[in-house]
mmCIF file of C-alpha atoms in Angstrom:
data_model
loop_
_atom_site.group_PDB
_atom_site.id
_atom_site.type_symbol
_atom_site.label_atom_id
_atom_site.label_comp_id
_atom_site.label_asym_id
_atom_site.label_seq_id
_atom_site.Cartn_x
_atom_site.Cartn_y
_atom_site.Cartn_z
ATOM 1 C CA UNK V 1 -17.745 -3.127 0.570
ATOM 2 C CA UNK V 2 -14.915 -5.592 2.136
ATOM 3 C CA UNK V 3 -11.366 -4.504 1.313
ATOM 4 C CA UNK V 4 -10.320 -7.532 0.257
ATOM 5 C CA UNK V 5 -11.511 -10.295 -2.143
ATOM 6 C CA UNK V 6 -10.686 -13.844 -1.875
ATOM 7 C CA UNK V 7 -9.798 -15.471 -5.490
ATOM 8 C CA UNK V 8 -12.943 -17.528 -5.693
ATOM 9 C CA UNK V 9 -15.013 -14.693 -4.791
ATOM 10 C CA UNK V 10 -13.344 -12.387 -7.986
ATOM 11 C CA UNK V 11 -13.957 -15.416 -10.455
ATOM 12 C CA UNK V 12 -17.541 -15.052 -9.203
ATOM 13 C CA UNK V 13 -17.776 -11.198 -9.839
ATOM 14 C CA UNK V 14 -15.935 -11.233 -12.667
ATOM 15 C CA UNK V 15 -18.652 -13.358 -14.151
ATOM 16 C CA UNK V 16 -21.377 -11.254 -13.039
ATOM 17 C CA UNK V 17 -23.442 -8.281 -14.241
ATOM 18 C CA UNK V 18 -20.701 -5.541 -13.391
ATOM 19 C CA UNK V 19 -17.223 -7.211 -13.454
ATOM 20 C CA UNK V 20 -14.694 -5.041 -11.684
ATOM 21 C CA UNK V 21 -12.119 -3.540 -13.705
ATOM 22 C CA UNK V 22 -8.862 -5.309 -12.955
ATOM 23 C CA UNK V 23 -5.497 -3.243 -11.992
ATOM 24 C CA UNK V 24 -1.818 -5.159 -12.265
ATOM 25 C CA UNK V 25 0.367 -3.382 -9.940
ATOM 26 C CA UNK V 26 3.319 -5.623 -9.830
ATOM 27 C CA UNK V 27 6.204 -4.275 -8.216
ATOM 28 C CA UNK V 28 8.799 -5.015 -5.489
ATOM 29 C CA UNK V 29 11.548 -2.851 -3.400
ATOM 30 C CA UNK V 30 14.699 -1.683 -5.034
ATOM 31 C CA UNK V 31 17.349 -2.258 -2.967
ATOM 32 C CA UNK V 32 21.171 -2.678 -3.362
ATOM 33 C CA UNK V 33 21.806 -6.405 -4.486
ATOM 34 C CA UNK V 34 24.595 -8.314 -6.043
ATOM 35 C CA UNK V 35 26.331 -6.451 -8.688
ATOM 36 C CA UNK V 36 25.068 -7.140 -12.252
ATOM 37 C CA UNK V 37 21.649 -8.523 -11.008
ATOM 38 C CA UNK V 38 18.958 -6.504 -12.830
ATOM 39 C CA UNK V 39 16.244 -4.403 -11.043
ATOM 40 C CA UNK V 40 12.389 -6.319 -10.759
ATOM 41 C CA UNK V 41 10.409 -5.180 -14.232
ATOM 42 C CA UNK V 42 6.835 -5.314 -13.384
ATOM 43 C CA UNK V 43 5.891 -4.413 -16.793
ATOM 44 C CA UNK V 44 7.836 -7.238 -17.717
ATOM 45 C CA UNK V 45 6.158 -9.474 -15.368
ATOM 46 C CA UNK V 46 2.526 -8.416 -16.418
ATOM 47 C CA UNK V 47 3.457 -9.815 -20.310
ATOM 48 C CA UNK V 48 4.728 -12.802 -19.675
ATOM 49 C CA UNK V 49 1.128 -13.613 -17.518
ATOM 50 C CA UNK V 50 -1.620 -11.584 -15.774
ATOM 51 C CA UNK V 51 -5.058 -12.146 -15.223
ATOM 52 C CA UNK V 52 -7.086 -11.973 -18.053
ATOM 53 C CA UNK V 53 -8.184 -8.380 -18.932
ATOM 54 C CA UNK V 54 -5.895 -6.717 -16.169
ATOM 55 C CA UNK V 55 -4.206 -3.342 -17.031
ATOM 56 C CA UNK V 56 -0.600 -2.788 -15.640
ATOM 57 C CA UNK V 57 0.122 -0.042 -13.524
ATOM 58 C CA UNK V 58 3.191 1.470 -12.651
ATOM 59 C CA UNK V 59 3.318 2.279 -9.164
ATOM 60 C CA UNK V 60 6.805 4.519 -9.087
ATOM 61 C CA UNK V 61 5.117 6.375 -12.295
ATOM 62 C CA UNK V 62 1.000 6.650 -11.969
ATOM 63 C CA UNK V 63 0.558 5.724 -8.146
ATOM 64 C CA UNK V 64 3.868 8.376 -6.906
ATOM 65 C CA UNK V 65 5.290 11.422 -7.999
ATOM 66 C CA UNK V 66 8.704 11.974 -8.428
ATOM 67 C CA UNK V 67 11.193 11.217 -5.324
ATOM 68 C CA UNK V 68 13.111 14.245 -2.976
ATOM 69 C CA UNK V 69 12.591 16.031 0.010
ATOM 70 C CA UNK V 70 8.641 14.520 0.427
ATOM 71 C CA UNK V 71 9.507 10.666 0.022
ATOM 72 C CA UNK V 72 10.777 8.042 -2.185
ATOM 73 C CA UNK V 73 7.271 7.514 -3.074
ATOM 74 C CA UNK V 74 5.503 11.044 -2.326
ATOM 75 C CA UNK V 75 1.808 11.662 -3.501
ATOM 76 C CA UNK V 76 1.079 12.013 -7.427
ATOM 77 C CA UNK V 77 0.158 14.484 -9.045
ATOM 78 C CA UNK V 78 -3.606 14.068 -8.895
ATOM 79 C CA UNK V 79 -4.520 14.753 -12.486
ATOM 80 C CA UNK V 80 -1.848 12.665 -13.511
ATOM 81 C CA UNK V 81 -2.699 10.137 -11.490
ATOM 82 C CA UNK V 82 -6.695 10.279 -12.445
ATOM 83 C CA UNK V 83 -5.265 10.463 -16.162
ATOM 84 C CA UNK V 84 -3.886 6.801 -15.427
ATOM 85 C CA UNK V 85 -6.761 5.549 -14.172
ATOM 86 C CA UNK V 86 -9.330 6.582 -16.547
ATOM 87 C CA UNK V 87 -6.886 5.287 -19.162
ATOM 88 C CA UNK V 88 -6.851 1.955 -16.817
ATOM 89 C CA UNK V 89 -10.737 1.719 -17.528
ATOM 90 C CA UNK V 90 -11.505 2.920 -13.911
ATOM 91 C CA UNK V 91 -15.323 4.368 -13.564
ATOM 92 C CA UNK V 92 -16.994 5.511 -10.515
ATOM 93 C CA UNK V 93 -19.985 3.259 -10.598
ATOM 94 C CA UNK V 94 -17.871 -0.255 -11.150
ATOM 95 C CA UNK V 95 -16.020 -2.062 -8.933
ATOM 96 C CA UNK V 96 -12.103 -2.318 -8.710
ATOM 97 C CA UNK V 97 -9.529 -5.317 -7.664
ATOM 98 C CA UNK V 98 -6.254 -4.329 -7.492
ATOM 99 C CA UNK V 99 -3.785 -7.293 -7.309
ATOM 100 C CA UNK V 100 -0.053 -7.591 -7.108
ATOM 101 C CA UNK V 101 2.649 -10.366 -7.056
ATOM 102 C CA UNK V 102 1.389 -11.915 -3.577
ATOM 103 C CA UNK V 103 3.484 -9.571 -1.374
ATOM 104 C CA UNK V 104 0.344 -7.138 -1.367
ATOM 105 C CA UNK V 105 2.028 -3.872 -0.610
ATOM 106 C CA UNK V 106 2.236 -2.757 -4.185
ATOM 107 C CA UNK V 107 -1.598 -3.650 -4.497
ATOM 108 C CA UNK V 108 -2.607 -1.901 -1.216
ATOM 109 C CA UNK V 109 -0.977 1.588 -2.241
ATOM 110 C CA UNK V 110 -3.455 1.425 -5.242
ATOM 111 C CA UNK V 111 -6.617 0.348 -2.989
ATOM 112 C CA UNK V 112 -5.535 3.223 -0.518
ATOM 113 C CA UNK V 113 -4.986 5.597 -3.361
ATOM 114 C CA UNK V 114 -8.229 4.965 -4.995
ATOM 115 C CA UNK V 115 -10.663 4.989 -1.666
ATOM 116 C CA UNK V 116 -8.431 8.233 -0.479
ATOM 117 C CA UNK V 117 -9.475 9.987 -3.843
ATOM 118 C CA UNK V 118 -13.125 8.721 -3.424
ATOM 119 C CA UNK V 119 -13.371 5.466 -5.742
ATOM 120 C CA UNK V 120 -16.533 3.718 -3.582
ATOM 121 C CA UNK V 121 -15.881 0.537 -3.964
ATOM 122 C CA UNK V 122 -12.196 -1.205 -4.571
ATOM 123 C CA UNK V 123 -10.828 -3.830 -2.966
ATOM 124 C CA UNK V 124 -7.820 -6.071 -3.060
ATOM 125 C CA UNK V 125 -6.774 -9.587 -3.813
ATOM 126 C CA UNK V 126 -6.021 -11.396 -1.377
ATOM 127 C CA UNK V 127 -2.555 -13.604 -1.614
ATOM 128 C CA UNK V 128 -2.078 -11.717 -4.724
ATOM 129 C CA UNK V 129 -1.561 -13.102 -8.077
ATOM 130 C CA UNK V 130 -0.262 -16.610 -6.658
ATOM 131 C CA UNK V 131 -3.644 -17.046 -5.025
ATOM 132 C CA UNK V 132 -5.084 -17.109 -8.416
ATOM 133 C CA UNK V 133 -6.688 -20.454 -9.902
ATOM 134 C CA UNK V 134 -7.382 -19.353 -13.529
ATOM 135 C CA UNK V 135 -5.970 -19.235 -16.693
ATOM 136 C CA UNK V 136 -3.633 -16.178 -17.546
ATOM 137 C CA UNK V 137 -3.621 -14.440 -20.097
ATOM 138 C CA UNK V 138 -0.249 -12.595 -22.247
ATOM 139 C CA UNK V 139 -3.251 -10.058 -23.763
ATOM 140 C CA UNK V 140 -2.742 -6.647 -23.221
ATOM 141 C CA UNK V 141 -6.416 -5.088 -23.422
ATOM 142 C CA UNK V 142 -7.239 -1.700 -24.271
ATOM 143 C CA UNK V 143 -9.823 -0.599 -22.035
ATOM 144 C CA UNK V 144 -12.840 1.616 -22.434
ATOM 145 C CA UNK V 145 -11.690 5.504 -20.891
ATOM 146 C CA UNK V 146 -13.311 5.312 -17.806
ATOM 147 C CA UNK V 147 -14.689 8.891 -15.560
ATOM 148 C CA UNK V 148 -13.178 8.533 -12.459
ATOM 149 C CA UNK V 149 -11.819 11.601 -11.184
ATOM 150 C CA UNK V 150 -9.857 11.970 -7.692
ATOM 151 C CA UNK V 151 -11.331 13.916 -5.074
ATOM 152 C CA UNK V 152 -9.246 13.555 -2.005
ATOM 153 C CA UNK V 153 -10.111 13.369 1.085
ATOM 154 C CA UNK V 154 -10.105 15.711 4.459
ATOM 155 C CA UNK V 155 -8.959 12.594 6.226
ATOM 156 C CA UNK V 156 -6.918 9.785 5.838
ATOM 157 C CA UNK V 157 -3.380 11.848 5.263
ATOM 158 C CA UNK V 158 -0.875 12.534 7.037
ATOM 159 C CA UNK V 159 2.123 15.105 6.697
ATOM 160 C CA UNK V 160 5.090 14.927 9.455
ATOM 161 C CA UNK V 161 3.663 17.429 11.890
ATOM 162 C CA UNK V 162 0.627 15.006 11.991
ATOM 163 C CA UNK V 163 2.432 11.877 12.270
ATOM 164 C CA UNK V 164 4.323 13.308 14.850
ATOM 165 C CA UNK V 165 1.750 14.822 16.744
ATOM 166 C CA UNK V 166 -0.500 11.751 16.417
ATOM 167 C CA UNK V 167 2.450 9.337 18.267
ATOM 168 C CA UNK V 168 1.062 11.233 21.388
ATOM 169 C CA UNK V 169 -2.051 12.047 20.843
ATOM 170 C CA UNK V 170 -3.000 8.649 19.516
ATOM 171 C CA UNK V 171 -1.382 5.556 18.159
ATOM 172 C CA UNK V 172 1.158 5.727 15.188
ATOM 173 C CA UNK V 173 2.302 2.166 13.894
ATOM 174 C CA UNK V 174 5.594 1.638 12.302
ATOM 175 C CA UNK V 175 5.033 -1.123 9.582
ATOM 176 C CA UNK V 176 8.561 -1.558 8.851
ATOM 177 C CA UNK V 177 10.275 -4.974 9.935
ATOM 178 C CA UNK V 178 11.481 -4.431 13.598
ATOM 179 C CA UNK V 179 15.654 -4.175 12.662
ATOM 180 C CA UNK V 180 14.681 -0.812 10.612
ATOM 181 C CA UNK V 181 12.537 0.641 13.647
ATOM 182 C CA UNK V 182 14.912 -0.366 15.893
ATOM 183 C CA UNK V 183 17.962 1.392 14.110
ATOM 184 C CA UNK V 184 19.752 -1.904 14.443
ATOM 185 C CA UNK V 185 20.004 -1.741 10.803
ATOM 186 C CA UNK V 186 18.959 0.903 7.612
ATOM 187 C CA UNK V 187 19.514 -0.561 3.965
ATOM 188 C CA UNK V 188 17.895 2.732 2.043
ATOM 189 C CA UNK V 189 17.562 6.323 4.242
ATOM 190 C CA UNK V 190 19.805 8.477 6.068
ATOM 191 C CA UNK V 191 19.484 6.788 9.653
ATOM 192 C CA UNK V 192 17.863 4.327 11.279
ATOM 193 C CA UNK V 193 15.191 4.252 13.765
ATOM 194 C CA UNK V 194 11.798 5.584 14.200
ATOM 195 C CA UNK V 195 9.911 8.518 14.941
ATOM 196 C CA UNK V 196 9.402 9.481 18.583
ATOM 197 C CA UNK V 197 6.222 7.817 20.100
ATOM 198 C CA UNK V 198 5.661 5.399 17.183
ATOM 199 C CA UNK V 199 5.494 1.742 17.925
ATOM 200 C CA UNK V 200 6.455 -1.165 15.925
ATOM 201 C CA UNK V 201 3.847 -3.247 14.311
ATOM 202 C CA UNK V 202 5.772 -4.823 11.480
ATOM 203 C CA UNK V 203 3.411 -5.069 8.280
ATOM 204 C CA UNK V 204 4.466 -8.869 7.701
ATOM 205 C CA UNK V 205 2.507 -9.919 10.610
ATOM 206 C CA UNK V 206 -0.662 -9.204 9.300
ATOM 207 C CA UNK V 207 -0.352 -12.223 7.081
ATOM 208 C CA UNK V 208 -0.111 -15.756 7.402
ATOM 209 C CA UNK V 209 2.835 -17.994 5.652
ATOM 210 C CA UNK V 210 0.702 -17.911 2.087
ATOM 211 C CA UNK V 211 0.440 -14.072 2.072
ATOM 212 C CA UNK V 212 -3.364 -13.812 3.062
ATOM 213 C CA UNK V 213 -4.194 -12.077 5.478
ATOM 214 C CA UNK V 214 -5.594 -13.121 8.999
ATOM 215 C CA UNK V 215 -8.880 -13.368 9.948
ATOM 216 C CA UNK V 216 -10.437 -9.947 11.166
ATOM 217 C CA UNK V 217 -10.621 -10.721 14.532
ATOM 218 C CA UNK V 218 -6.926 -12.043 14.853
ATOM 219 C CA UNK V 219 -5.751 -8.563 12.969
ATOM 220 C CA UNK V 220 -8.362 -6.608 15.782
ATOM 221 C CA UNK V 221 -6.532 -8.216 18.596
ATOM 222 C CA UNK V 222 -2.900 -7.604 17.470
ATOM 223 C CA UNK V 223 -4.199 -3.820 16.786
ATOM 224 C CA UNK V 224 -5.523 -3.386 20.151
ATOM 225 C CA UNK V 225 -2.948 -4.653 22.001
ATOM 226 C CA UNK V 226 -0.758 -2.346 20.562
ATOM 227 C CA UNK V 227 -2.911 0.275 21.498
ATOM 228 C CA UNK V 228 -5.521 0.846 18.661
ATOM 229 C CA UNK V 229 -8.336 0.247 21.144
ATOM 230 C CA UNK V 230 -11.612 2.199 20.573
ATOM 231 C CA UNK V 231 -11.864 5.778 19.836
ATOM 232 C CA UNK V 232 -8.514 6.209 19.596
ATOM 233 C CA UNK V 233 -6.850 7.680 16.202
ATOM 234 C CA UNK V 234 -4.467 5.530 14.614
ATOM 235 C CA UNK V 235 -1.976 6.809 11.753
ATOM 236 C CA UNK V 236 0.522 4.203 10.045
ATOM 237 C CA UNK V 237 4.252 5.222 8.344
ATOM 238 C CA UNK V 238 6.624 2.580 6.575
ATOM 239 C CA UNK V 239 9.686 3.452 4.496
ATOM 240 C CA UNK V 240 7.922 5.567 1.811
ATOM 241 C CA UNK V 241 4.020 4.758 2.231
ATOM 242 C CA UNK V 242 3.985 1.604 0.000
ATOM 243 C CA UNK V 243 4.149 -1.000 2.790
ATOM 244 C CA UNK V 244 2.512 1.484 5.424
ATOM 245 C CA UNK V 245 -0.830 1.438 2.580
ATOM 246 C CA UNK V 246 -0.598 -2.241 3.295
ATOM 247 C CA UNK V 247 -1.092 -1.837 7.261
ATOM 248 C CA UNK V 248 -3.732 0.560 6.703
ATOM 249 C CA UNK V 249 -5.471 -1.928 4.512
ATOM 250 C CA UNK V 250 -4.605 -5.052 7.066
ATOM 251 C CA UNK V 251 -6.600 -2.486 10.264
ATOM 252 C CA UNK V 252 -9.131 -1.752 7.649
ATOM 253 C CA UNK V 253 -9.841 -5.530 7.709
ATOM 254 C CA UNK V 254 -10.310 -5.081 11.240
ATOM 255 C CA UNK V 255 -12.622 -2.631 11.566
ATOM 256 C CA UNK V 256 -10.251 0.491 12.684
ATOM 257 C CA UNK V 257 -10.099 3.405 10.537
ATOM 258 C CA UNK V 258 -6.359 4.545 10.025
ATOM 259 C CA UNK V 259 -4.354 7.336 8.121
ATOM 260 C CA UNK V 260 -1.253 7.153 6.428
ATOM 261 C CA UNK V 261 1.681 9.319 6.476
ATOM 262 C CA UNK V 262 2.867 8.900 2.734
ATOM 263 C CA UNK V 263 6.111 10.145 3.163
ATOM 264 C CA UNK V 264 7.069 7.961 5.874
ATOM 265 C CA UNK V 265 10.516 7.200 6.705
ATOM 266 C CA UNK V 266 12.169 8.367 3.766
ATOM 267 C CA UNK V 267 10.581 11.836 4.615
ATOM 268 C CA UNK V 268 11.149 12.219 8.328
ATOM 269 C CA UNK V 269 14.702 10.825 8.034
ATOM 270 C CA UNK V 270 15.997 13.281 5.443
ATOM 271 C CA UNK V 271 15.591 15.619 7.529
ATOM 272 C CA UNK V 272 18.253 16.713 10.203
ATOM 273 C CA UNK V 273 16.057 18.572 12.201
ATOM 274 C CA UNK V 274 13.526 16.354 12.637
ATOM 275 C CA UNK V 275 14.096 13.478 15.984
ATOM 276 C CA UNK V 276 15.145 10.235 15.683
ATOM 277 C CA UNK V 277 14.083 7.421 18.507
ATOM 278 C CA UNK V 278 16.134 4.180 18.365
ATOM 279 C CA UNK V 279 15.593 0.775 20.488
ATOM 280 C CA UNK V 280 12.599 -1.330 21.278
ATOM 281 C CA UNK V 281 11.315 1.607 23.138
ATOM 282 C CA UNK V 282 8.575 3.840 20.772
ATOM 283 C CA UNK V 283 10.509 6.773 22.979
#
C-alpha cells in the first residue's frame, strides 16, 4: 500500500474492479487577513468542482473536535468521526484517496486519521486537486453507508509528555515554517518558538514547486540528516496537527515510521507551565 497516488495512477483504479471511495477535504488556515475578506469555504469549493463522485469532508467538523485547552484541531470524537465516514461511503475492504486543494495538509490529516483508526489501505493524492487531468464534476453523490469503524491505535499518538520526552529520547520534527519555530514571529498562539529538543524540518520542504512530493529517497536523506537515522523514534508537531499529519505522511514516503503529537503547538503553547525554546537552536 503506497501512501500516495499519482493522478494517472487514480484514473487507473478508479476504473478498475474496486474503485476507491473518494474523500474532498478542501480546506486552508484561518488566519487574520484584510478586514472584510471572507474566510476559505471548502464546502463552497467542493460545488463549484470536485472530482467526480468525491464526498466533502469537513476537516474542523468530522476530522477535529472542538478547539480549547487540547488544540485548535484536537482529536474527534471517534464515533463521531466513524459516523462521518461511513456516511462518506468508507468500508474496510475498499480503498481510499483522500485529496485536497494541492497544499496537501488538509488531505494528509484524513490519510493519518484513517490508517491511525485502522483503515488498511488509504492513500493520498499527490499535488492535490490541481494535479488532476479529468473532468469535474458539480454532482454531489450520495454514497452507499459504508462499515468502517475506528479502532485506534497503541502507536502513532502523541500527548505533550510524549512529545516532550521523545525530543530527547529520539527525534521530534517541527513542521512549521522556520520564523514560527524560531519565535521570530507567531501569527495564531500565545508565544512563539518551539518545544525544547525539537528541530525544525519545515513541512514545505517535502515538496517540490508543483506541490508533489519528492522522490523517496530525496525525503530519506533530508530525514536522516536531521537525525531520523535507523532505529531511532521519530514524532512530528505543527501548529495544531494538520500540517504535522502532512510530515508524517512526507517520512512515511520514506520509509520511517513517525507519530504525531495532534495537539501540537497550539497545545504546548497555551500552557504557561510548559517550556518554551526560541532560536535556531532545538535547545
Amino acid at each position: 500500500m503506497n501512501a500516495i497516488i499519482s493522478a494517472s495512477e487514480l484514473a487507473s483504479a478508479l476504473a478498475g474492479e474496486n474503485p476507491p471511495v473518494l474523500l474532498d477535504v478542501r480546506w486552508q488556515l484561518s488566519v487574520a487577513k484584510a478586514a472584510g475578506e471572507p474566510p476559505f469555504d471548502g464546502r463552497a469549493a467542493y460545488l463549484a468542482g470536485h472530482l467526480p463522485g468525491a464526498v466533502f469532508v469537513d476537516l474542523d467538523r468530522e476530522l477535529a473536535g472542538t478547539a480549547g485547552a487540547a488544540g485548535r484541531h484536537p482529536l474527534p470524537d471517534l464515533a463521531e468521526f466513524g459516523a462521518a465516514m461511513r456516511r462518506a461511503g468508507v468500508s474496510a475492504a475498499r480503498p481510499v484517496v483522500v485529496y485536497d486543494g494541492g497544499q496537501g495538509w488538509a488531505a494528509a490529516r484524513a490519510w493519518w486519521l484513517l490508517r491511525w483508526t485502522g483503515h488498511p489501505d488509504v492513500s493520498v493524492l499527490d499535488g492535490g486537486l490541481t494535479a488532476w487531468e479529468g473532468p469535474l464534476s458539480t454532482d454531489v453523490p450520495t454514497p452507499a453507508e459504508g462499515d468502517f469503524a475506528p479502532v485506534p491505535a497503541a502507536a502513532g499518538l502523541l500527548d505533550a509528555d510524549g512529545a516532550a520526552a521523545l525530543a530527547r529520547s529520539g527525534v521530534l520534527f517541527d513542521a512549521r515554517a522556520g520564523e514560527r519555530y524560531r519565535g521570530d514571529v507567531e501569527p495564531i498562539d500565545r508565544v512563539g518558538g518551539h518545544i525544547p529538543g525539537a528541530v525544525s524540518a519545515p513541512t514545505n520542504d517535502n515538496v517540490g514547486p508543483d506541490g508533489r512530493f519528492l522522490p523517496a529517497e530525496e525525503l530519506g536523506a533530508r530525514f536522516k540528516a536531521l537525525g531520523a537515522t535507523d532505529g531511532t523514534e521519530v514524532g512530528v508537531y505543527c501548529g495544531s496537527g494538520v500540517s504535522g499529519a502532512h510530515e508524517v505522511l512526507a517520512l512515511a514516503v520514506a520509509g520511517i515510521p513517525a507519530a504525531l503529537y495532534v495537539g501540537s503547538w497550539s497545545e504546548w503553547s497555551s500552557d504557561p507551565s510548559r517550556p518554551v525554546a526560541v532560536g535556531p537552536d532545538p535547545q
